[in-house]
Structure formats: structure tokens, C-alpha cells
Coordinates of C-alpha atoms in Angstrom, one line a residue:
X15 CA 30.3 -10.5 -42.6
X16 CA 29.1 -13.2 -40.0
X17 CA 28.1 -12.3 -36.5
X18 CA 27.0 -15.9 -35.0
X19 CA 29.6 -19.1 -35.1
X20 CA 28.4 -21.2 -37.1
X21 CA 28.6 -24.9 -34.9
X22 CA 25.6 -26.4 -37.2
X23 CA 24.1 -25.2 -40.3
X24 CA 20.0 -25.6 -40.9
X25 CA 17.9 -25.6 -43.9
X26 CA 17.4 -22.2 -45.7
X27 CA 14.3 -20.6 -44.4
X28 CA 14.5 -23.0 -41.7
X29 CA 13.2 -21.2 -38.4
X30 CA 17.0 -21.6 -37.2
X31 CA 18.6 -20.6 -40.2
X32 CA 17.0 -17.5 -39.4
X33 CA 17.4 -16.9 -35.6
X34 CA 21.5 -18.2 -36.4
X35 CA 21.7 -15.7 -39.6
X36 CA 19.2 -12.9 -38.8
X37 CA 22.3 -10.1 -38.2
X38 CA 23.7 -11.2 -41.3
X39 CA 20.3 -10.6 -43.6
X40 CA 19.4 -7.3 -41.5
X41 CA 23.2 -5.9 -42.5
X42 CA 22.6 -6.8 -45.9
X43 CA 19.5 -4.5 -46.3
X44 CA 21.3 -1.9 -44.6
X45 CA 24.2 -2.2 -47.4
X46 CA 21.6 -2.1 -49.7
X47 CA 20.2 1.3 -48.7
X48 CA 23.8 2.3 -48.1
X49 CA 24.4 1.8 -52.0
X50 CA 21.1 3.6 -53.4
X51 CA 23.0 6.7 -52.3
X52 CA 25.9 6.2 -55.0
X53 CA 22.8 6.9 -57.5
X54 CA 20.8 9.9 -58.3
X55 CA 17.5 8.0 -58.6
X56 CA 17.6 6.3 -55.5
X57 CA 19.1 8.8 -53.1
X58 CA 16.3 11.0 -52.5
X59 CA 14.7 7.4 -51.1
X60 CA 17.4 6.3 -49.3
X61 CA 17.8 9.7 -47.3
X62 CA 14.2 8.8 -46.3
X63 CA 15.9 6.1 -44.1
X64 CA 19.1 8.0 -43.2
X65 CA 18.1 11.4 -42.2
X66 CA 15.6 12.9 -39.7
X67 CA 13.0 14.4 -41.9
X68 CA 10.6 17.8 -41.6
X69 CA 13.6 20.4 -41.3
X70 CA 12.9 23.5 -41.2
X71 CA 16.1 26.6 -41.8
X72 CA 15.1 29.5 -39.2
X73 CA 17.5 32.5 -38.7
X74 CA 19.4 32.7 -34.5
X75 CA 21.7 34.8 -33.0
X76 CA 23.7 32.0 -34.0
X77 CA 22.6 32.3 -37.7
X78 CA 20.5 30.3 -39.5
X79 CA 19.6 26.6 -37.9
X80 CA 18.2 23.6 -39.0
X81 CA 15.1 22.7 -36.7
X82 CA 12.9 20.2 -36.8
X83 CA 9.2 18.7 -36.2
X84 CA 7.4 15.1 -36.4
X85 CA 5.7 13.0 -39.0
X86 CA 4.8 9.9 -40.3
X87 CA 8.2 9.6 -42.7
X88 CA 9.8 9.5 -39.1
X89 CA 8.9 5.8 -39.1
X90 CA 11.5 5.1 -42.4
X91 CA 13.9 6.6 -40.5
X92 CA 13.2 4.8 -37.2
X93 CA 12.8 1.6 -39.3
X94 CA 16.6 2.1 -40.4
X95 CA 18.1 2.4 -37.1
X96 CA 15.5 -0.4 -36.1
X97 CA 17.8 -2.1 -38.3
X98 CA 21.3 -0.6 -36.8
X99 CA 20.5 -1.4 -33.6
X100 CA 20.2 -5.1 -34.7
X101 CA 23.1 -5.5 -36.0
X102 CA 24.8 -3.4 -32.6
X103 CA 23.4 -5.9 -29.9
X104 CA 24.7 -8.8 -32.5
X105 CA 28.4 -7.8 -32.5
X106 CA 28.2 -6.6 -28.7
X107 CA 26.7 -10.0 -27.9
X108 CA 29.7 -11.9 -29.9
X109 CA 32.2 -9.9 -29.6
X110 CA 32.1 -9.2 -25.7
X111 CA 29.0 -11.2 -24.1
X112 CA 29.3 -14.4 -25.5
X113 CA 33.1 -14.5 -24.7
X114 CA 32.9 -13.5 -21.0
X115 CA 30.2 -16.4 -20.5
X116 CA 32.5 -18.8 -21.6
X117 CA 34.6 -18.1 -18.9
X118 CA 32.3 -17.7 -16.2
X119 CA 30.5 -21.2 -16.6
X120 CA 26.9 -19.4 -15.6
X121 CA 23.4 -21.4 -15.3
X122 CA 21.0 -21.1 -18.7
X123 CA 19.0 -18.5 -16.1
X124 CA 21.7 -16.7 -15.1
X125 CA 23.2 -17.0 -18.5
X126 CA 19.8 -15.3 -19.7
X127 CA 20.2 -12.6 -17.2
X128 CA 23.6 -11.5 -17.9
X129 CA 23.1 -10.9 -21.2
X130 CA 20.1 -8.8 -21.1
X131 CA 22.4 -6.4 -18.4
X132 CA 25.2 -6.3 -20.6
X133 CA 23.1 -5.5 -23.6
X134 CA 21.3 -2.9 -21.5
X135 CA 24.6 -1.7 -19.6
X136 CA 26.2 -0.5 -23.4
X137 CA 22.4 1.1 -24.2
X138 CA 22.4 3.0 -20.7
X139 CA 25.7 4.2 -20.7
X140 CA 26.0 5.7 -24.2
X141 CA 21.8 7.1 -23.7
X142 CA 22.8 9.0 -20.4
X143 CA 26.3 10.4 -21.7
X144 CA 24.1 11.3 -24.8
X145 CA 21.2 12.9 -23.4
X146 CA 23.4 14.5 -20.6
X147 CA 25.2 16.2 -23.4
X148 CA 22.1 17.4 -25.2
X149 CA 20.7 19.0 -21.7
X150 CA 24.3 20.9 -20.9
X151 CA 23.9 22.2 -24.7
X152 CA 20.7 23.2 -24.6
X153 CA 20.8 24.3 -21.3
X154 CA 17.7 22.8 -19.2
X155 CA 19.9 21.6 -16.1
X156 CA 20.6 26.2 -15.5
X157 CA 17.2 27.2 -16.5
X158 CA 14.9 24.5 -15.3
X159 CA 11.9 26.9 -16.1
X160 CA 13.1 26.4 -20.2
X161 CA 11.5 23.1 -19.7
X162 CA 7.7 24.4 -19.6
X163 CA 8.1 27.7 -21.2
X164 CA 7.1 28.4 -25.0
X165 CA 5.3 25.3 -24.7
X166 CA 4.4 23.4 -27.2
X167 CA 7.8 22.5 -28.3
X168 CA 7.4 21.7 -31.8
X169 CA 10.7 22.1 -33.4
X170 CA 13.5 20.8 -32.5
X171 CA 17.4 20.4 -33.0
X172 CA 18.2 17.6 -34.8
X173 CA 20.6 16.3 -31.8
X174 CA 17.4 15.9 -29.7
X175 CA 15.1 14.3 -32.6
X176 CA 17.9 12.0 -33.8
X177 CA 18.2 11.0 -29.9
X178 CA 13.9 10.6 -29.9
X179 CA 14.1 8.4 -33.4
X180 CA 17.3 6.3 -31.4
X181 CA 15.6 5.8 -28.5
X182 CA 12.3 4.2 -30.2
X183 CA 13.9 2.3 -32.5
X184 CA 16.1 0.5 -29.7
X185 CA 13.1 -0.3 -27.7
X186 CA 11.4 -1.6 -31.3
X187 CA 14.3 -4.2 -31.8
X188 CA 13.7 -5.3 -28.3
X189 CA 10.9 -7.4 -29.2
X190 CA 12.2 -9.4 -32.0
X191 CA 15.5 -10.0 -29.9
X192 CA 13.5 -11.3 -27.2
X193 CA 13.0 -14.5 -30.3
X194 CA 16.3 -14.3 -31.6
X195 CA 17.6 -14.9 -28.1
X196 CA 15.5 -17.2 -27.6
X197 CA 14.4 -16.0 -23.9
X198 CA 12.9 -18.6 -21.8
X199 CA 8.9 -18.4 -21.5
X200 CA 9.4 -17.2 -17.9
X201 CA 11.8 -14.3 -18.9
X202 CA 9.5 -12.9 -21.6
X203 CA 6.2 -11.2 -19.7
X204 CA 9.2 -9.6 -17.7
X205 CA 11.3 -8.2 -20.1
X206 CA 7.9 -7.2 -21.9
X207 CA 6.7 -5.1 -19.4
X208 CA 9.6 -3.0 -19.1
X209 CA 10.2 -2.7 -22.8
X210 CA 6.3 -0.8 -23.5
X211 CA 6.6 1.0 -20.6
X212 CA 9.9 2.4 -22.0
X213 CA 7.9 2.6 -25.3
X214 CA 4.8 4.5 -24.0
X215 CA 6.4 6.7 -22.8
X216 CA 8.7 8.2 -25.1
X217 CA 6.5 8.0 -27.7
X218 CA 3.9 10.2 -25.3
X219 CA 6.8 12.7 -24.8
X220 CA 7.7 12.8 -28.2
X221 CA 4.3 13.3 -29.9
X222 CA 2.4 15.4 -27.0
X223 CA 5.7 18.1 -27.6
X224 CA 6.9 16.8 -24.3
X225 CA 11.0 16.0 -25.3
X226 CA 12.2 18.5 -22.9
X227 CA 10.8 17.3 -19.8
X228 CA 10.9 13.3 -21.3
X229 CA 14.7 14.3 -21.9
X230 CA 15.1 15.0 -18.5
X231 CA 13.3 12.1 -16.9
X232 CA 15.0 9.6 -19.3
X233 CA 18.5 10.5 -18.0
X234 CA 17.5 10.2 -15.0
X235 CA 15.9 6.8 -15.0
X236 CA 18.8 5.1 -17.2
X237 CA 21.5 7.2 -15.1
X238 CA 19.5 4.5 -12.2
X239 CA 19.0 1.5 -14.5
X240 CA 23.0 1.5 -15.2
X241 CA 23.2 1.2 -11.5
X242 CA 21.5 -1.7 -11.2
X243 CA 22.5 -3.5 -14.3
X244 CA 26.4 -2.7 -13.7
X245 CA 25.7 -4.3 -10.3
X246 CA 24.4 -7.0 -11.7
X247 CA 27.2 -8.2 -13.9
X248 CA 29.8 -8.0 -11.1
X249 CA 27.2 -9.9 -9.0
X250 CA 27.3 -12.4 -11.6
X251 CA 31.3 -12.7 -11.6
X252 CA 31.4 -12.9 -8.0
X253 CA 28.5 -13.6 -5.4
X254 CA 30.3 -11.6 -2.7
X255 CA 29.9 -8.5 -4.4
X256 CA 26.6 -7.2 -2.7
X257 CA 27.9 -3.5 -1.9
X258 CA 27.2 -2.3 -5.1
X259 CA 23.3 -3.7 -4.9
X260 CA 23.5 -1.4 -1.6
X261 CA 25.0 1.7 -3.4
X262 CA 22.4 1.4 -6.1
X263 CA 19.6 1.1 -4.1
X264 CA 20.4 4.7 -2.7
X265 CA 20.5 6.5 -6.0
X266 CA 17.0 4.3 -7.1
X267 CA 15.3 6.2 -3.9
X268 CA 16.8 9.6 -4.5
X269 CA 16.1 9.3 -8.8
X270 CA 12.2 8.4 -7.6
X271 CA 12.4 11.5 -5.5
X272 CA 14.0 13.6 -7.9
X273 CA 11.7 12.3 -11.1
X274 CA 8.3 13.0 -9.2
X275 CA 9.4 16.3 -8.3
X276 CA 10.7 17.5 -11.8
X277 CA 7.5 16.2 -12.9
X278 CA 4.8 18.0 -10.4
X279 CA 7.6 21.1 -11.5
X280 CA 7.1 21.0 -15.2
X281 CA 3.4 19.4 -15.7
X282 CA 1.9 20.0 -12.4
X283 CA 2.8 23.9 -12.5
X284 CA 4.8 24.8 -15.1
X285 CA 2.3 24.0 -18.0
X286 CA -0.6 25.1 -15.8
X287 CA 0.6 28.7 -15.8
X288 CA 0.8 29.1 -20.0
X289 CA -1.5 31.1 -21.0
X290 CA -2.4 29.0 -23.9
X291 CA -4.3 26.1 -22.8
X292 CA -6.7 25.5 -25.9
X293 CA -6.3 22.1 -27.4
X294 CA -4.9 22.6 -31.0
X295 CA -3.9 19.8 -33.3
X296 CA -2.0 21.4 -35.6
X297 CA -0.1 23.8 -33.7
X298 CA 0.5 20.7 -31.6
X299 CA -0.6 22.4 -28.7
X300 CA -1.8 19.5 -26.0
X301 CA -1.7 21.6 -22.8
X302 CA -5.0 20.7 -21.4
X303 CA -6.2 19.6 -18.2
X304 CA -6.7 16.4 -19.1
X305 CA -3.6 15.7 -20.7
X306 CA -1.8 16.8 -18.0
X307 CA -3.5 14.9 -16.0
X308 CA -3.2 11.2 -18.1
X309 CA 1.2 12.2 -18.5
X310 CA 0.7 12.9 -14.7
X311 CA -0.9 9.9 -13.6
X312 CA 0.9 7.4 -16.2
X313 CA 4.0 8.4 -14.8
X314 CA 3.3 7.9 -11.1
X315 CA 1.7 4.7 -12.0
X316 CA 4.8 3.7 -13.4
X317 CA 6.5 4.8 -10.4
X318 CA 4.9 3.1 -8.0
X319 CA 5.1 0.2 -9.8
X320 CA 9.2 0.5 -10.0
X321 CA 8.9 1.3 -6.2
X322 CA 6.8 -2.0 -5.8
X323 CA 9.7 -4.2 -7.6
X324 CA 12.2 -2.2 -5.5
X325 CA 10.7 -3.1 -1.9
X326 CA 10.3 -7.1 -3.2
X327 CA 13.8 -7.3 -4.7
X328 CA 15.1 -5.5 -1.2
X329 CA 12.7 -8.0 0.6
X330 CA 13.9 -10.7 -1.5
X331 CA 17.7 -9.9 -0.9
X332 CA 17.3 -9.9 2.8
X333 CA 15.7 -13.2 3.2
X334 CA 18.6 -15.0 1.0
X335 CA 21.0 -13.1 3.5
X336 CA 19.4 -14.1 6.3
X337 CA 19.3 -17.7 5.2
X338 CA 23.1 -17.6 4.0
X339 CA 23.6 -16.4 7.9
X340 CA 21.7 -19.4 8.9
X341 CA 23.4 -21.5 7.2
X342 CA 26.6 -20.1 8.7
X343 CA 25.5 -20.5 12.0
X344 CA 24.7 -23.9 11.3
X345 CA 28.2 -25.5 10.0
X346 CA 29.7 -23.2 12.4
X347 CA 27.8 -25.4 15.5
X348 CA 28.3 -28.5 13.8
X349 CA 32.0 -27.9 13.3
X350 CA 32.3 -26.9 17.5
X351 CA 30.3 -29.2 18.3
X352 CA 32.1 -32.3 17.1
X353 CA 35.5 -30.2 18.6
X354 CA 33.9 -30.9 21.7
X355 CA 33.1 -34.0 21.0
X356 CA 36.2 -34.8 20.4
X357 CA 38.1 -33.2 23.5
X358 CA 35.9 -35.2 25.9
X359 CA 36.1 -38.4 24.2
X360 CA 39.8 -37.8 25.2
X361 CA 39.7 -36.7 28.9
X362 CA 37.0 -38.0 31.1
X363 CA 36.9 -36.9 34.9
X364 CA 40.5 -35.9 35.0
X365 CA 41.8 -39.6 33.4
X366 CA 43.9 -40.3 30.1
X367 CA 41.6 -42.5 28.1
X368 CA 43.1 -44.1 25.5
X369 CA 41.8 -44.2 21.9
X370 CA 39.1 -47.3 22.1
X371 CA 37.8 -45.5 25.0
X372 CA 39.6 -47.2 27.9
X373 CA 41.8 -46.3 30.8
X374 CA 45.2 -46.9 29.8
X375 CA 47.0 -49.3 32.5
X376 CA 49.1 -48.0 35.1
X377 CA 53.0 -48.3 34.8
X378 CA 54.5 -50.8 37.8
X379 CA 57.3 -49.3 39.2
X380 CA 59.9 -51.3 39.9
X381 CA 61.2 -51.7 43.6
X382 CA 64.6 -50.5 44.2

């Protein structure tokens, strides 16, 4: 199964073999996992990487269900879909990416750009209808007060883990990808930043028994980073489209508004008001003052630093339209000025002149 055209083949174990093949080997450990289920003496391991792991059967009004908690065979498992995701952003890259940028003709920067928002566009969209989902089902968006109450939230349904274990093993396969795609030196502290930010803090929410609130605040900040990327891409396809820069930039202030505000809600007041605030590791109780504290102050760090690249990119976007206006105004004078050039270099104080610039003789008129 090949991923990548093959235009030049390299040495194996070349460096290039393996950026040009590197979907190819990762789908061939996934097959190989895939077959140690069809045996009985290898499928107990292979479910390792498969399945969520830790489930616990507890009776509901519903009847009995399947919960869940965290450990350290959660890595196997994120380690598969590590893998998965791989081999995704390889087909979505040469199956729809690579296909559009024929057609467009972009720049190698722009080229670099529009992959990484049409790689993220697919991730955002599928994340938000998915976590969306899982809030309607469990019902946070009716009761908002679910979202501090019986904290610490240990177990879990296995929709929400499985979404956790997703979610870190996307951002994982974000570094490697930044090599495979060979980003240019000048994209990669960028693309960095944002990737352990998006790290640090799911993995906080997830191990601190925060995945309620974190499920929350992740909707909302991919519901705004689909925003912007979708924007992106039709900016890319046509330079007129600014609008949509315009629509997005409303939603980034309101989801800043709305993220704080759930936050001061749920940490800020919520978890101050359980009665249990003891530290307790094995409970997985972390409702202290200083922990509230460090999520609190993280996350506003974080937002104010979003805010910060809003206000430049804004900045940045009005002084490109206020040179393109410039630069309007500009041909527009030239192009009147040599009309009126033109018009007096054909009449000059009421006399014809012809075209060299002199007074065309007068016609004799013959006497009758």
C-alpha cells in the first residue's frame, strides 16, 4: 500500500528512503499488531495497543457500565493511534492536499502553510463534532455545575478516555511530521509552540481528573481554531476572500471570553466549594489551592498569549490593507494623470493642435 509517489527512489535506510516511505513502514506495524489478534498467544498483547485499559463494570440505572481510569499501559494504547494518526495525515495529504496544490501553483511558504491548515482543518472538524457529541451525551452543556461536582473525576466512559488517548496521540505525531514534512527552519519554533501548549494541557486535564472542564475548553478552542484555518485555505485559493478573516476574528474574541469565564466558573469557584480539598494521590484527588492556582494561571498565560498573536495578526492585516489602498491610489493618479496629459496636449487655449504639437494651417477660402 504506498502513500507517497514515488518520482526518485533512495538507498534503503537512506534518510530519504525514510521521510518518502515512513507511512508505508508505520502501516506495516499496525498490520502486524492487527494479525496478533487472529492468535490466542498474542492477543491479550495486542489489545494492550487496541483498547483503553483499567475498566472497571459498575452497576446504573442504566445497568451495568464499563468505566474507566488512567495508567501507565495508557501509553501502548496511545502509542498505537500514535501510529493511526500517521498513516491519516499521509492519505489526507495525498489524497486531497497534495492534489489541490497542484492546481493552485502556491509559493514553498504558502505551500507550507496550506498544508498544515488543511491537516489541522480535518483534526478540528472531526475533534469538535466529537467532543460536542460527548458533552450533549453526558450532559455538561444543561448542567454546567456537573462540571465541578463529585470532583475528582476518576472514572470515566470509555467515549471520553478514547477521545483523551486520541487527542494526545495526534499532538505526539505532530513532531515527527514536522521532519517528515520537512518544514522550513522558520516554520518549526512556530508550529512547536502551539503543538506543547496543546500537549500541556490536555495531559494536565487528563491526569489532575480535569476531562470535564478540559472537554469543555477543547471544543471551544478548536470550534475557534477551524475558524481560522478554514479561512485560511480560501484565503489561499483566492486573495480577495478577507471576510471570512473578519467573521473569525469575532468568534476568537467571544471563545476568549467565554473560555475564561467557564474557567473562573469551574476552578475558580466550583472546586473551591468541595468539601474535600486534602491532596490525595491515590484517590486522585488534586483539589488544592495550589493546583488550582498553577491550571488557573497556565491557562490565562496561554490566553493572553493567543490574544497577543490575535492583536499582531489584526495589526499585521491592516497595514497590508492599507498599503494595498496605497497602492490603489497610486496607479489610480498615475492612470488620470496621463488622461490629462493627454487632453491638453490636444487642445491648448481654445486651438486644434495637431499631433507633433503644432497649429494646423488655416484652410484659404476661395473667392467667389
Amino acid at each position: 500500500m504506498a502513500f507517497r509517489r514515488r518520482n526518485k527512489s533512495y538507498p534503503f535506510f537512506s534518510q530519504e528512503f525514510f521521510i518518502q516511505n515512513h507511512a508505508d513502514i508505520v502501516f506495516c506495524l499496525v498490520v502486524f499488531i492487527l494479525i496478533g489478534l487472529m492468535f490466542e498467544a498474542t492477543a491479550k498483547t495486542a489489545f494492550l495497543f487496541i483498547l483503553p485499559q483499567y475498566n472497571t463494570s459498575t452497576l446504573s440505572p442504566e445497568g451495568e457500565v464499563s468505566l474507566y481510569h488512567y495508567g501507565w499501559r495508557d501509553c501502548v494504547t496511545i502509542l498505537f493511534y500514535f501510529f493511526i494518526t500517521i498513516i491519516i495525515h499521509a492519505v489526507v495529504q495525498e489524497y486531497v492536499l497534495d492534489k489541490v496544490n497542484r492546481r493552485l501553483h502556491l509559493s514553498k511558504s504558502k505551500n507550507t502553510k496550506f498544508n498544515e491548515s488543511g491537516q489541522l482543518c480535518v483534526f478540528h472538524l472531526v475533534s469538535s463534532v466529537w467532543s460536542l457529541y460527548i458533552i450533549l451525551t453526558e450532559g455538561y452543556i444543561p448542567n454546567l455545575s456537573s462540571l465541578w461536582e463529585n470532583y475528582p473525576h476518576v472514572l470515566l466512559r470509555f467515549q471520553v478516555k478514547f477521545f483523551y488517548l486520541c487527542q494526545l496521540a495526534y499532538w505526539l505525531h505532530a513532531l515527527p511530521e514536522l521532519y517528515f514534512q520537512k518544514v522550513r527552519k522558520e516554520e518549526i519554533p512556530r508550529q512547536l509552540k502551539y503543538i506543547c501548549l496543546y500537549l500541556l494541557h490536555i495531559t494536565v486535564a487528563y491526569l489532575l481528573n480535569l476531562t470535564r472542564v478540559g472537554l469543555v475548553l477543547l471544543f471551544l478552542q478548536y470550534i475557534s481554531e477551524l475558524g481560522f484555518h478554514v479561512s485560511r485555505l480560501f484565503y489561499f485559493t483566492d486573495e480577495s476572500h478577507h471576510k471570512l478573516f473578519d467573521m473569525w476574528a469575532v468568534g476568537f474574541v467571544f471563545t476568549r471570553m467565554v473560555t475564561l469565564t467557564l474557567l473562573f466558573l469551574a476552578v475558580g469557584f466550583g472546586l473551591a466549594r468541595v468539601e474535600n480539598q486534602d491532596l490525595d494521590w491515590e484517590a486522585g484527588n488534586f483539589n488544592t489551592v495550589l493546583m488550582r492556582m498553577t491550571v488557573l494561571l497556565m491557562v490565562c498565560l496561554t490566553q493572553a498569549w493567543l490574544l497577543w498573536k490575535f492583536i499582531r495578526f489584526q495589526l499585521r492585516r491592516w497595514r497590508e490593507f492599507r498599503q494595498e489602498q496605497a497602492a490603489r491610489k497610486r496607479v489610480a493618479a498615475k492612470q488620470l494623470s496621463r488622461t490629462v496629459k493627454r487632453d491638453n496636449g490636444a487642445h491648448e487655449n481654445g486651438v486644434i493642435k495637431a499631433e507633433n504639437g503644432a497649429s494646423p494651417r488655416p484652410k484659404k477660402i476661395k473667392a467667389p
